[in-house]
């Protein structure tokens, strides 16, 4: 119960947005996740019931989109920890895209001409088992308010930059006040034209896409671009679809990039359904990434030959604008490498 102050000059703190409450109720216990889906540990022989240090984290609204009783559900497979993650495999490393070498300042990555990537936080709303930054620590990347100020100062000094990418972690886990301050700082840099936000929140926690957030993005001098990360059409429930359509209705360009994952979307029909559903929701299929070879994710790998065959079938089935570009990130390359 909240007791109101008798002091008329004292103001109450602003209520916590509902999307933040969603994070506090996310499932972090593997047994609880299995119970919610009517599964037993014996249904998943390689299951790791106590993953550490990369623990389980999955919002309940995503669990609600999983198929009960199905240990092979494509959404479940993306988040379920397995003991095989602990197996060391040659070529699978802790920093597969060489982020540490691309640091030009703490929290600031420079890989491609004209663009800079700001790491705004290491926090996420979902722990993907194939995450290419799962082993990197905040101290390694230099993410803090002080470091962020240094990074913005360096962006302001480099007139070759036209676009800043907000990443992490999950950049939309910042509240509106933090995000508005950051956008204002970037908009004050004359040579910048666009701000790109790489985010999963429109599908993980659709309530984050509020009228206030959309107004903030569209009122900026910088042209906003949202890049989603959706791997399977099942992730695009009615709430996510409404959030994406709201983004598009406010004039924000929305793209999607997926990762090709064995047992999740390594199927032409599944990829076609994903592209159709994305476009229906207002997002354009953009990239289909080959897996970054991060330690612990080898069980998701799909061969290049299979990937190329899938894309050929997809091209024969869909109009060109619904076919994502199959790419791989190669450390030190000037752009994503097309396969």
PDB file of N, CA, C and O in Angstrom, residues 21 66 92 123 146 151 156 282 292:
ATOM      1  N   UNK A  21       8.501  -4.214 -15.369  1.00  0.00           N
ATOM      2  CA  UNK A  21       8.002  -5.273 -14.503  1.00  0.00           C
ATOM      3  C   UNK A  21       8.150  -6.637 -15.173  1.00  0.00           C
ATOM      4  O   UNK A  21       8.379  -7.645 -14.504  1.00  0.00           O
ATOM      5  N   UNK A  66       5.971 -20.676 -26.731  1.00  0.00           N
ATOM      6  CA  UNK A  66       6.560 -21.993 -26.959  1.00  0.00           C
ATOM      7  C   UNK A  66       5.473 -23.059 -26.914  1.00  0.00           C
ATOM      8  O   UNK A  66       4.448 -22.899 -26.259  1.00  0.00           O
ATOM      9  N   UNK A  92      36.026 -22.407 -32.304  1.00  0.00           N
ATOM     10  CA  UNK A  92      34.955 -21.736 -31.563  1.00  0.00           C
ATOM     11  C   UNK A  92      35.578 -21.038 -30.361  1.00  0.00           C
ATOM     12  O   UNK A  92      36.116 -21.684 -29.457  1.00  0.00           O
ATOM     13  N   UNK A 123      23.408  -5.625 -20.434  1.00  0.00           N
ATOM     14  CA  UNK A 123      22.187  -6.317 -20.006  1.00  0.00           C
ATOM     15  C   UNK A 123      21.335  -6.698 -21.214  1.00  0.00           C
ATOM     16  O   UNK A 123      21.278  -5.977 -22.210  1.00  0.00           O
ATOM     17  N   UNK A 146      30.830   7.050 -17.816  1.00  0.00           N
ATOM     18  CA  UNK A 146      32.049   7.802 -18.115  1.00  0.00           C
ATOM     19  C   UNK A 146      32.594   7.409 -19.485  1.00  0.00           C
ATOM     20  O   UNK A 146      32.957   8.263 -20.300  1.00  0.00           O
ATOM     21  N   UNK A 151      33.220   8.048 -25.608  1.00  0.00           N
ATOM     22  CA  UNK A 151      32.902   7.539 -26.935  1.00  0.00           C
ATOM     23  C   UNK A 151      32.180   8.584 -27.769  1.00  0.00           C
ATOM     24  O   UNK A 151      32.479   8.770 -28.952  1.00  0.00           O
ATOM     25  N   UNK A 156      32.112  12.740 -32.165  1.00  0.00           N
ATOM     26  CA  UNK A 156      31.987  14.146 -32.558  1.00  0.00           C
ATOM     27  C   UNK A 156      33.224  14.639 -33.300  1.00  0.00           C
ATOM     28  O   UNK A 156      33.128  15.552 -34.133  1.00  0.00           O
ATOM     29  N   UNK A 282       5.417  -5.502 -40.866  1.00  0.00           N
ATOM     30  CA  UNK A 282       6.024  -4.211 -41.160  1.00  0.00           C
ATOM     31  C   UNK A 282       7.534  -4.181 -41.115  1.00  0.00           C
ATOM     32  O   UNK A 282       8.138  -3.106 -41.085  1.00  0.00           O
ATOM     33  N   UNK A 292      28.125 -16.961 -35.834  1.00  0.00           N
ATOM     34  CA  UNK A 292      29.453 -16.551 -35.381  1.00  0.00           C
ATOM     35  C   UNK A 292      29.998 -17.674 -34.505  1.00  0.00           C
ATOM     36  O   UNK A 292      29.316 -18.127 -33.576  1.00  0.00           O
TER      37      UNK A 292
END
